[in-house]
PDB file of N, CA, C and O in Angstrom:
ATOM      1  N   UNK A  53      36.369 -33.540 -40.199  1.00  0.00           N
ATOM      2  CA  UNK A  53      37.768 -33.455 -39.812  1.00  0.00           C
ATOM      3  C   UNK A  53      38.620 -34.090 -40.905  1.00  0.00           C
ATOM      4  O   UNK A  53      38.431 -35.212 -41.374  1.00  0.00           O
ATOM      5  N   UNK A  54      39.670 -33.157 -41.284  1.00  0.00           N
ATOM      6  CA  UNK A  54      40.440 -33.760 -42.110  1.00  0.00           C
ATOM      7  C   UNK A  54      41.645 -34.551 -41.785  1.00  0.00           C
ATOM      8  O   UNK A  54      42.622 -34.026 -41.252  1.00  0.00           O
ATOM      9  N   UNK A  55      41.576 -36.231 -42.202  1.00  0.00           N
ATOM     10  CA  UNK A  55      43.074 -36.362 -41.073  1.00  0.00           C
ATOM     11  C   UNK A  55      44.066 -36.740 -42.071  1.00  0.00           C
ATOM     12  O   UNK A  55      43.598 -37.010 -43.177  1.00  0.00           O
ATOM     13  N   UNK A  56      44.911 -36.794 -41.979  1.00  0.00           N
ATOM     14  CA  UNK A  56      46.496 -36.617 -42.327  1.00  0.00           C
ATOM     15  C   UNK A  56      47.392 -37.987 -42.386  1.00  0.00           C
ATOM     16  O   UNK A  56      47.742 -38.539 -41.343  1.00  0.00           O
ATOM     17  N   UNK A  57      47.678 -38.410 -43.451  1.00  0.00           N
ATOM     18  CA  UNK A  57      48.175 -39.536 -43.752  1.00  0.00           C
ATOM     19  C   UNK A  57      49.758 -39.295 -44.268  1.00  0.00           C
ATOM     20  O   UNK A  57      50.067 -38.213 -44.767  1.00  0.00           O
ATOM     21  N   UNK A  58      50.513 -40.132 -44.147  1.00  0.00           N
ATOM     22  CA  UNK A  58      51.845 -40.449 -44.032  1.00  0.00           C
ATOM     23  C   UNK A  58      52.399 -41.010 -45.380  1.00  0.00           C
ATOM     24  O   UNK A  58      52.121 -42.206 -45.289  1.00  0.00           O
ATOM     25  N   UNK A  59      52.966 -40.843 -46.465  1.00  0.00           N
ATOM     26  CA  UNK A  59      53.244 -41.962 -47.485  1.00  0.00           C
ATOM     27  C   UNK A  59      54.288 -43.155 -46.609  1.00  0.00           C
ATOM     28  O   UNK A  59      55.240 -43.024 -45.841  1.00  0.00           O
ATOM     29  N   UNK A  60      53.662 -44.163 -47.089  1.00  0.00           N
ATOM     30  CA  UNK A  60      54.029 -45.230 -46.206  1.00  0.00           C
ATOM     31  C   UNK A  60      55.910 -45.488 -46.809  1.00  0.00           C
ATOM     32  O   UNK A  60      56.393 -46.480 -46.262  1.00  0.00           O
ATOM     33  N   UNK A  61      56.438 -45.103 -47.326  1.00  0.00           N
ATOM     34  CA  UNK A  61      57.904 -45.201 -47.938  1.00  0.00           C
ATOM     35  C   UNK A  61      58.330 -43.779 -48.047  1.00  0.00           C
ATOM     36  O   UNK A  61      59.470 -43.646 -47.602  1.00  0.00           O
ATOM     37  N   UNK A  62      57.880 -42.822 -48.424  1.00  0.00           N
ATOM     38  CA  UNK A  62      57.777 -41.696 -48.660  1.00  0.00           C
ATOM     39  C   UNK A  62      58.034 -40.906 -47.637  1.00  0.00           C
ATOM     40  O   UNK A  62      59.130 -40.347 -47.696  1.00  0.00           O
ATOM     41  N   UNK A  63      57.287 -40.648 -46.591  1.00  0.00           N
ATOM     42  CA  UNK A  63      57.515 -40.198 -45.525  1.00  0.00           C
ATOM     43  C   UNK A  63      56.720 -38.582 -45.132  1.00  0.00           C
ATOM     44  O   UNK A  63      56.806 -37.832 -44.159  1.00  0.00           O
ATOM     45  N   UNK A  64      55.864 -38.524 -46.558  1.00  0.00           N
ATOM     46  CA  UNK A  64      55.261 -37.320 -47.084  1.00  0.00           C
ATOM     47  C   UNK A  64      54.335 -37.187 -46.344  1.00  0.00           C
ATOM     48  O   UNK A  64      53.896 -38.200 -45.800  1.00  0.00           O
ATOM     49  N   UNK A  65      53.687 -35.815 -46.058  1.00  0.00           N
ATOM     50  CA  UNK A  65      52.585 -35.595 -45.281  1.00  0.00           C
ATOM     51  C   UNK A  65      51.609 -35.446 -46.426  1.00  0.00           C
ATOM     52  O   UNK A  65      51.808 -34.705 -47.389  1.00  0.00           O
ATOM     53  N   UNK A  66      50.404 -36.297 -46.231  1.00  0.00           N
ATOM     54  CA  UNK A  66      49.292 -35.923 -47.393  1.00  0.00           C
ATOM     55  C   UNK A  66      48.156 -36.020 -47.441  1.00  0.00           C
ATOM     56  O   UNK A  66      47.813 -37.142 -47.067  1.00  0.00           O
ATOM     57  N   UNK A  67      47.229 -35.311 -47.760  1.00  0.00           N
ATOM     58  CA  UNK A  67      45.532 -34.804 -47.305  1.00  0.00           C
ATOM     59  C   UNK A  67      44.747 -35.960 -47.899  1.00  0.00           C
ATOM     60  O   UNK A  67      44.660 -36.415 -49.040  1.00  0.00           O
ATOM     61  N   UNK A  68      44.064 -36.360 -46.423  1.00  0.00           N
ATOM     62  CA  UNK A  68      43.344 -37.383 -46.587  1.00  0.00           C
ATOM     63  C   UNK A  68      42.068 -37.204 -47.505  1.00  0.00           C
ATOM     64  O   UNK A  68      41.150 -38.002 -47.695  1.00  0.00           O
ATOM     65  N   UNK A  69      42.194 -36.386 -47.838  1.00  0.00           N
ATOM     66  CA  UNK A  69      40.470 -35.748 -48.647  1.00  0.00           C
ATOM     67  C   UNK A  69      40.941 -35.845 -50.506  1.00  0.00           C
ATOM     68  O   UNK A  69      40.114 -36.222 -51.336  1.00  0.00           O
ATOM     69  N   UNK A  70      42.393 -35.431 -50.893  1.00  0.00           N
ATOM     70  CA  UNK A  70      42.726 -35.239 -52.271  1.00  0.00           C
ATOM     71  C   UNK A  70      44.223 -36.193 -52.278  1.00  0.00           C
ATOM     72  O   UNK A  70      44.648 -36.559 -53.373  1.00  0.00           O
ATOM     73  N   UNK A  71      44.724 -36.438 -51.439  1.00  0.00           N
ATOM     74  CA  UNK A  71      45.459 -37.298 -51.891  1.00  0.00           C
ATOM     75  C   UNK A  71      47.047 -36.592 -51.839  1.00  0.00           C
ATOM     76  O   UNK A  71      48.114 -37.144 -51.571  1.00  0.00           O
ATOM     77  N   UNK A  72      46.869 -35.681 -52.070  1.00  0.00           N
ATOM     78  CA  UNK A  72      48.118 -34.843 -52.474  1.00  0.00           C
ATOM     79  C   UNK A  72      49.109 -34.215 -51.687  1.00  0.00           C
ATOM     80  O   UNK A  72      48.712 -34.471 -50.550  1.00  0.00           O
ATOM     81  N   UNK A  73      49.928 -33.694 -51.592  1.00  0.00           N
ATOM     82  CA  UNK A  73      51.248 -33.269 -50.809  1.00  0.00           C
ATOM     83  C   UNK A  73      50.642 -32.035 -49.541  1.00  0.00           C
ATOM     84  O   UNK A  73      50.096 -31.061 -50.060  1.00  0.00           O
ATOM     85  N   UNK A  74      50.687 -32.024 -48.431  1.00  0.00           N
ATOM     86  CA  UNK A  74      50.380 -30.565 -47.932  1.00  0.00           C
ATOM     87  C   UNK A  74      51.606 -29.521 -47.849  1.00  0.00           C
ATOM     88  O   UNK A  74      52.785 -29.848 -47.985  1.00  0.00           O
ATOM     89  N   UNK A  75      51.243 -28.502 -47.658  1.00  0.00           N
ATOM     90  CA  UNK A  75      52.220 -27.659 -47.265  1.00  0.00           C
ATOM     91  C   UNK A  75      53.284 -28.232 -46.521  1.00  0.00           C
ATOM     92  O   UNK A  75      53.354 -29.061 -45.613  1.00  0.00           O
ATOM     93  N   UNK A  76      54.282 -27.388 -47.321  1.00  0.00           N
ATOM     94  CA  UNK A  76      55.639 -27.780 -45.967  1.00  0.00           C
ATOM     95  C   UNK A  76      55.832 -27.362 -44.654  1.00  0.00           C
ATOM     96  O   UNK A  76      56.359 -26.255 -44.771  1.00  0.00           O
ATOM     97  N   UNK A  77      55.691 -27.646 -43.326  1.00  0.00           N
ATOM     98  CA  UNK A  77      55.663 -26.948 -42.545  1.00  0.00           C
ATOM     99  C   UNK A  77      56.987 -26.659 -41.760  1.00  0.00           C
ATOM    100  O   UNK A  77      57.133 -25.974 -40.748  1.00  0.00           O
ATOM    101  N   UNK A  78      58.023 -27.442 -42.572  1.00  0.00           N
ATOM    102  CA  UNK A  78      59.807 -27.320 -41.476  1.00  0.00           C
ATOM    103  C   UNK A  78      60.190 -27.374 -43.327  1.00  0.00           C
ATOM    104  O   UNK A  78      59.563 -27.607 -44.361  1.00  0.00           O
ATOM    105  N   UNK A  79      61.483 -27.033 -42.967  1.00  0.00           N
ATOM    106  CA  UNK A  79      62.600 -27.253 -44.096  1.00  0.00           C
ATOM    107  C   UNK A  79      62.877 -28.385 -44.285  1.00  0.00           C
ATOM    108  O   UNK A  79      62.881 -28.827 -45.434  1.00  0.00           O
ATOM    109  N   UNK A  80      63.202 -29.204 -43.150  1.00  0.00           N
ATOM    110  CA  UNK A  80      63.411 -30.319 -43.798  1.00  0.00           C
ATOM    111  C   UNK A  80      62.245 -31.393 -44.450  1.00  0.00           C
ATOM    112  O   UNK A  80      62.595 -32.528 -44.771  1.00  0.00           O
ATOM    113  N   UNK A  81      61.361 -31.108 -44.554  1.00  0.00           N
ATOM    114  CA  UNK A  81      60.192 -31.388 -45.476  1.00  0.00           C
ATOM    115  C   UNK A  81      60.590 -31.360 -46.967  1.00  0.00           C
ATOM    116  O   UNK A  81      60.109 -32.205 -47.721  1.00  0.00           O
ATOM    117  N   UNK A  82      61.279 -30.609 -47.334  1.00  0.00           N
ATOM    118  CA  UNK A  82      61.569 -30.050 -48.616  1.00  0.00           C
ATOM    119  C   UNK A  82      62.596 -31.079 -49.301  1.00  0.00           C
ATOM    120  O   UNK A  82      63.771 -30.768 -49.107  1.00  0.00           O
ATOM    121  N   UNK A  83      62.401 -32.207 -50.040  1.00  0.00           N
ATOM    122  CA  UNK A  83      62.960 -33.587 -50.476  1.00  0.00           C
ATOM    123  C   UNK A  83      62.750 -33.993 -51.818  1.00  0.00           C
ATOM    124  O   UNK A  83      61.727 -34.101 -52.494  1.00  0.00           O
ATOM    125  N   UNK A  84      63.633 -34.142 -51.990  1.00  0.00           N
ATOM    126  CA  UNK A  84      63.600 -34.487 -53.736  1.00  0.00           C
ATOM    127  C   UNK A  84      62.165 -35.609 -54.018  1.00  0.00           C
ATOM    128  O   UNK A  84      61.473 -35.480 -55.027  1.00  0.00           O
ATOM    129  N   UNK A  85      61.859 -36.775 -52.870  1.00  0.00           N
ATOM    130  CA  UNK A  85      60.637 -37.275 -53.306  1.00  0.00           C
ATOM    131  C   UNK A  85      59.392 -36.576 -53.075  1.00  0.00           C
ATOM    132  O   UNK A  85      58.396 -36.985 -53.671  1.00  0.00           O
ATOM    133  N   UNK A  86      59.292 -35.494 -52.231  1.00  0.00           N
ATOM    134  CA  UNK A  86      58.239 -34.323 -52.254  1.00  0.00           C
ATOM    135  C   UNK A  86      58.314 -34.154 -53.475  1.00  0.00           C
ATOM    136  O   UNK A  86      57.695 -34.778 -54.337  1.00  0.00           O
ATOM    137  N   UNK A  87      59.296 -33.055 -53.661  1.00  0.00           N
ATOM    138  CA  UNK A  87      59.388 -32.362 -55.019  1.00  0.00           C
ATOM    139  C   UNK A  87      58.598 -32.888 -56.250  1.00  0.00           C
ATOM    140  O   UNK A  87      57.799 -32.288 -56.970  1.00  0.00           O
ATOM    141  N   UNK A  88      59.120 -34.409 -56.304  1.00  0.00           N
ATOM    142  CA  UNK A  88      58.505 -34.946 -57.405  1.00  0.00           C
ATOM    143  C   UNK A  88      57.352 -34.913 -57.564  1.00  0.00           C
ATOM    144  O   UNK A  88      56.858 -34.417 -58.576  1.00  0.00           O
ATOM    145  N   UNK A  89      56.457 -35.578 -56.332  1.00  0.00           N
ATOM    146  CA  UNK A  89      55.461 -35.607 -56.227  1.00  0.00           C
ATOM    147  C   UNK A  89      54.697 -34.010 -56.101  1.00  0.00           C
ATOM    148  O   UNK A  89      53.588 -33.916 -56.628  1.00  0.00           O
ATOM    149  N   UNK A  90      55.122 -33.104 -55.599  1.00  0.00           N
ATOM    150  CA  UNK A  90      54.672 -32.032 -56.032  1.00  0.00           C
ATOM    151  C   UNK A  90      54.402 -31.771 -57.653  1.00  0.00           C
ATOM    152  O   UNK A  90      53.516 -31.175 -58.265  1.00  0.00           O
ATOM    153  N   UNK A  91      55.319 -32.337 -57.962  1.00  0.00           N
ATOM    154  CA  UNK A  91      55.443 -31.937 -59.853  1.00  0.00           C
ATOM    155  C   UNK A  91      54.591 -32.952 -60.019  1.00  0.00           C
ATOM    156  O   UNK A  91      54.092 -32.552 -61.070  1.00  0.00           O
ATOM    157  N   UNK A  92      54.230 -33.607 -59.873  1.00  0.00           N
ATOM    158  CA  UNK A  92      53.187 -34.628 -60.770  1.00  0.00           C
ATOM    159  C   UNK A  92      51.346 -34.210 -60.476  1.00  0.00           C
ATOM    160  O   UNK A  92      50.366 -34.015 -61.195  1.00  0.00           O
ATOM    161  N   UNK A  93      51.634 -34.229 -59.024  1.00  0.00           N
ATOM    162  CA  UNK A  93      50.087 -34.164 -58.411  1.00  0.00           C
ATOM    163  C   UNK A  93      49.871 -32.428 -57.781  1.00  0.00           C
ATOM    164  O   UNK A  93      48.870 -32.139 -57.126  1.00  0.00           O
ATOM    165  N   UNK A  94      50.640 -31.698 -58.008  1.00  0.00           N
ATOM    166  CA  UNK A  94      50.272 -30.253 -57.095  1.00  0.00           C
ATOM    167  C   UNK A  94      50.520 -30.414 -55.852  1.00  0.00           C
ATOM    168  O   UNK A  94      51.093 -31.443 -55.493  1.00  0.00           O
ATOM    169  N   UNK A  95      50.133 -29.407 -54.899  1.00  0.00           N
ATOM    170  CA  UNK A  95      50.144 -29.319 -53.359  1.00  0.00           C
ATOM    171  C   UNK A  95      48.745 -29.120 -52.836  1.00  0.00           C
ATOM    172  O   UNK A  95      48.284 -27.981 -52.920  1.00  0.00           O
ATOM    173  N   UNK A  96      48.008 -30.076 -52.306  1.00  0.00           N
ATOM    174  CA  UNK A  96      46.836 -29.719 -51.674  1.00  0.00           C
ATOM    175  C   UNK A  96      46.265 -28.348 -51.360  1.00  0.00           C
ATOM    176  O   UNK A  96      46.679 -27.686 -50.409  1.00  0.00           O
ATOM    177  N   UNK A  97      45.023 -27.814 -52.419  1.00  0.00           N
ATOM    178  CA  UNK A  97      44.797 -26.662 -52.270  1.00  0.00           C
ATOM    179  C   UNK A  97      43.129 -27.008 -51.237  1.00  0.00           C
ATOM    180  O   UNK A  97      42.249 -26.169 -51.044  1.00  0.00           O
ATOM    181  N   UNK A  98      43.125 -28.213 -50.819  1.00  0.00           N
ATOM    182  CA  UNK A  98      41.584 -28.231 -50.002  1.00  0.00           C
ATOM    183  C   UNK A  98      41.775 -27.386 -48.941  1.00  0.00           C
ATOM    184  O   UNK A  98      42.846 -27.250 -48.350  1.00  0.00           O
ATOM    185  N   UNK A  99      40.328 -26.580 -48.588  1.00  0.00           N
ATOM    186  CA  UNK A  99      39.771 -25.948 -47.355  1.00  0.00           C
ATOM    187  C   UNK A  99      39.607 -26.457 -46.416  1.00  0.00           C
ATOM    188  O   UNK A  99      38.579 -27.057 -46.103  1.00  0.00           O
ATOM    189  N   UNK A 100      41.007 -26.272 -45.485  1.00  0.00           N
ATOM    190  CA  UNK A 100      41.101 -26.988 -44.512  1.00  0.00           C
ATOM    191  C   UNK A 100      40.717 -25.970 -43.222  1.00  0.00           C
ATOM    192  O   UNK A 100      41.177 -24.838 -43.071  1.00  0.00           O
ATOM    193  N   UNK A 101      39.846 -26.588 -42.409  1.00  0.00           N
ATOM    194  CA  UNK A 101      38.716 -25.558 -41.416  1.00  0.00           C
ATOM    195  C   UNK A 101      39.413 -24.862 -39.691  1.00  0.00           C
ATOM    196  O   UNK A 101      40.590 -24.583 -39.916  1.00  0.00           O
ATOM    197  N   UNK A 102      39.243 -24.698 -38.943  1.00  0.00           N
ATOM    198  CA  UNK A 102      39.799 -24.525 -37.799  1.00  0.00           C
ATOM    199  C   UNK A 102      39.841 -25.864 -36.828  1.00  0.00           C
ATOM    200  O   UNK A 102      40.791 -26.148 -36.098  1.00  0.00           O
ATOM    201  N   UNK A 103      38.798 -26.521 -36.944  1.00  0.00           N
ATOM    202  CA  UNK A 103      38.563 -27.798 -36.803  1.00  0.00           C
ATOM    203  C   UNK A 103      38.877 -28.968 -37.032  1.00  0.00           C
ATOM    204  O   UNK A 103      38.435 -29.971 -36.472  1.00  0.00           O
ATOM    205  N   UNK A 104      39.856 -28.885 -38.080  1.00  0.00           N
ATOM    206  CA  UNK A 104      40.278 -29.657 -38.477  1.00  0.00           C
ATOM    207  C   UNK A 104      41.772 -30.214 -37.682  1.00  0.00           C
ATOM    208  O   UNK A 104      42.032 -29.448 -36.754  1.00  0.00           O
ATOM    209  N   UNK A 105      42.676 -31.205 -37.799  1.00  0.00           N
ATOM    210  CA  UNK A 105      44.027 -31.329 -37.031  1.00  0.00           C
ATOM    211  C   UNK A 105      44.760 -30.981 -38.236  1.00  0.00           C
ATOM    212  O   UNK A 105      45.799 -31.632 -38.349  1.00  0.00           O
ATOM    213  N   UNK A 106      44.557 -30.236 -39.078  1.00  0.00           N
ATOM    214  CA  UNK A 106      45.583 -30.108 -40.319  1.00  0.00           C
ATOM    215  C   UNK A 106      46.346 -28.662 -39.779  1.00  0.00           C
ATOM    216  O   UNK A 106      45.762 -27.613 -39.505  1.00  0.00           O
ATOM    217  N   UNK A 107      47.823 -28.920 -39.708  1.00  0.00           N
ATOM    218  CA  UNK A 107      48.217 -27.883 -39.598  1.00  0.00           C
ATOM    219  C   UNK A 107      49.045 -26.566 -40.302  1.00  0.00           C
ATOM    220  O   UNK A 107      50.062 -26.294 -39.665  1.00  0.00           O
ATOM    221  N   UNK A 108      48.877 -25.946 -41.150  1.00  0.00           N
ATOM    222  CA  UNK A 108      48.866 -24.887 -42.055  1.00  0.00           C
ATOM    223  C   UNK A 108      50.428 -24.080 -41.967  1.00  0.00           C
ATOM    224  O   UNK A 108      50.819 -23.452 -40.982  1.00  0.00           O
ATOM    225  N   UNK A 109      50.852 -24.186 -42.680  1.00  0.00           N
ATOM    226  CA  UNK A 109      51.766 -22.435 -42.560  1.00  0.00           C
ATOM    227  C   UNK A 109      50.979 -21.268 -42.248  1.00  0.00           C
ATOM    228  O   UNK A 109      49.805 -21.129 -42.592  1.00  0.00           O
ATOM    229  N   UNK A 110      51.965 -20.048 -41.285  1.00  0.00           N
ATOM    230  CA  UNK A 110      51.017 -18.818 -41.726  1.00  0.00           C
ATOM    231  C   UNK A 110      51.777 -18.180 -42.775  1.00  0.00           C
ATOM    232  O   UNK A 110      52.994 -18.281 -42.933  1.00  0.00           O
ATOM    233  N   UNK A 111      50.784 -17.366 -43.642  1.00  0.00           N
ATOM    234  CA  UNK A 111      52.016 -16.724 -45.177  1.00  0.00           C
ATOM    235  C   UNK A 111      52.153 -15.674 -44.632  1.00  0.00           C
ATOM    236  O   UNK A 111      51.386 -14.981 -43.965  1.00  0.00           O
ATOM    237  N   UNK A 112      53.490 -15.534 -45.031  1.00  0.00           N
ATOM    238  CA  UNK A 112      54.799 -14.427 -44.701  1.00  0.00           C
ATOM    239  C   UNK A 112      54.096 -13.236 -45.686  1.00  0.00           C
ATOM    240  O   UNK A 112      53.084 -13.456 -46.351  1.00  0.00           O
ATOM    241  N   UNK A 113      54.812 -11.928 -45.661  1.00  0.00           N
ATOM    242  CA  UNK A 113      54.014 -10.753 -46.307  1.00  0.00           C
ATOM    243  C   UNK A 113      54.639 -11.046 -47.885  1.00  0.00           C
ATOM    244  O   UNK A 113      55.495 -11.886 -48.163  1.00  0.00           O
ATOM    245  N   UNK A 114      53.966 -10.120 -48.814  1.00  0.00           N
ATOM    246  CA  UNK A 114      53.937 -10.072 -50.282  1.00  0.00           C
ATOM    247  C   UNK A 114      55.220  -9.895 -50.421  1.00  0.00           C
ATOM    248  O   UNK A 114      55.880  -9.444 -49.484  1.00  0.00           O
ATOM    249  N   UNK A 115      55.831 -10.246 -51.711  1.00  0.00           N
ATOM    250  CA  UNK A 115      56.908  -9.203 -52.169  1.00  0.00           C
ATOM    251  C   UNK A 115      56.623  -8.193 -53.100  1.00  0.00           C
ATOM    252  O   UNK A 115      57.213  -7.177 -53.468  1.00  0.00           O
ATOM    253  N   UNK A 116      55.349  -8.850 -53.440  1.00  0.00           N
ATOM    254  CA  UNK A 116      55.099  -7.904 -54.915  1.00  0.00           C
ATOM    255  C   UNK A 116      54.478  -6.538 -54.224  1.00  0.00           C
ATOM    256  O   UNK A 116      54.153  -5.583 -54.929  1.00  0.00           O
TER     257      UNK A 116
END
């Protein structure tokens, strides 16, 4: 089970397995101290299972 940690000032949602930012799941998620941290460390690309309490976006269709 993957569980889900909080930046303690930050307020960021972030994967207990890599460390890193998860998906945004509301708009207001979307914050200049995300951002940053997106730009430095990426966005958690771990395989997160059905089992797990991590909760995912579903992706919207292609544009391309």
């Amino acid at each position: 089970m993957t569980a889900i940690r909080v930046g303690a000032t930050t307020g960021i949602r972030l994967c207990d397995q890599c460390g890193r930012p998860l998906p945004a799941l509301e708009k207001n998620e979307y914050t200049p101290a995300r951002a940053r941290l997106v730009g430095e460390q990426g966005v958690c690309m771990c395989p997160h299972g059905v089992d797990d309490d991590v909760e995912l976006p579903e992706r919207g269709p292609s544009l391309l």
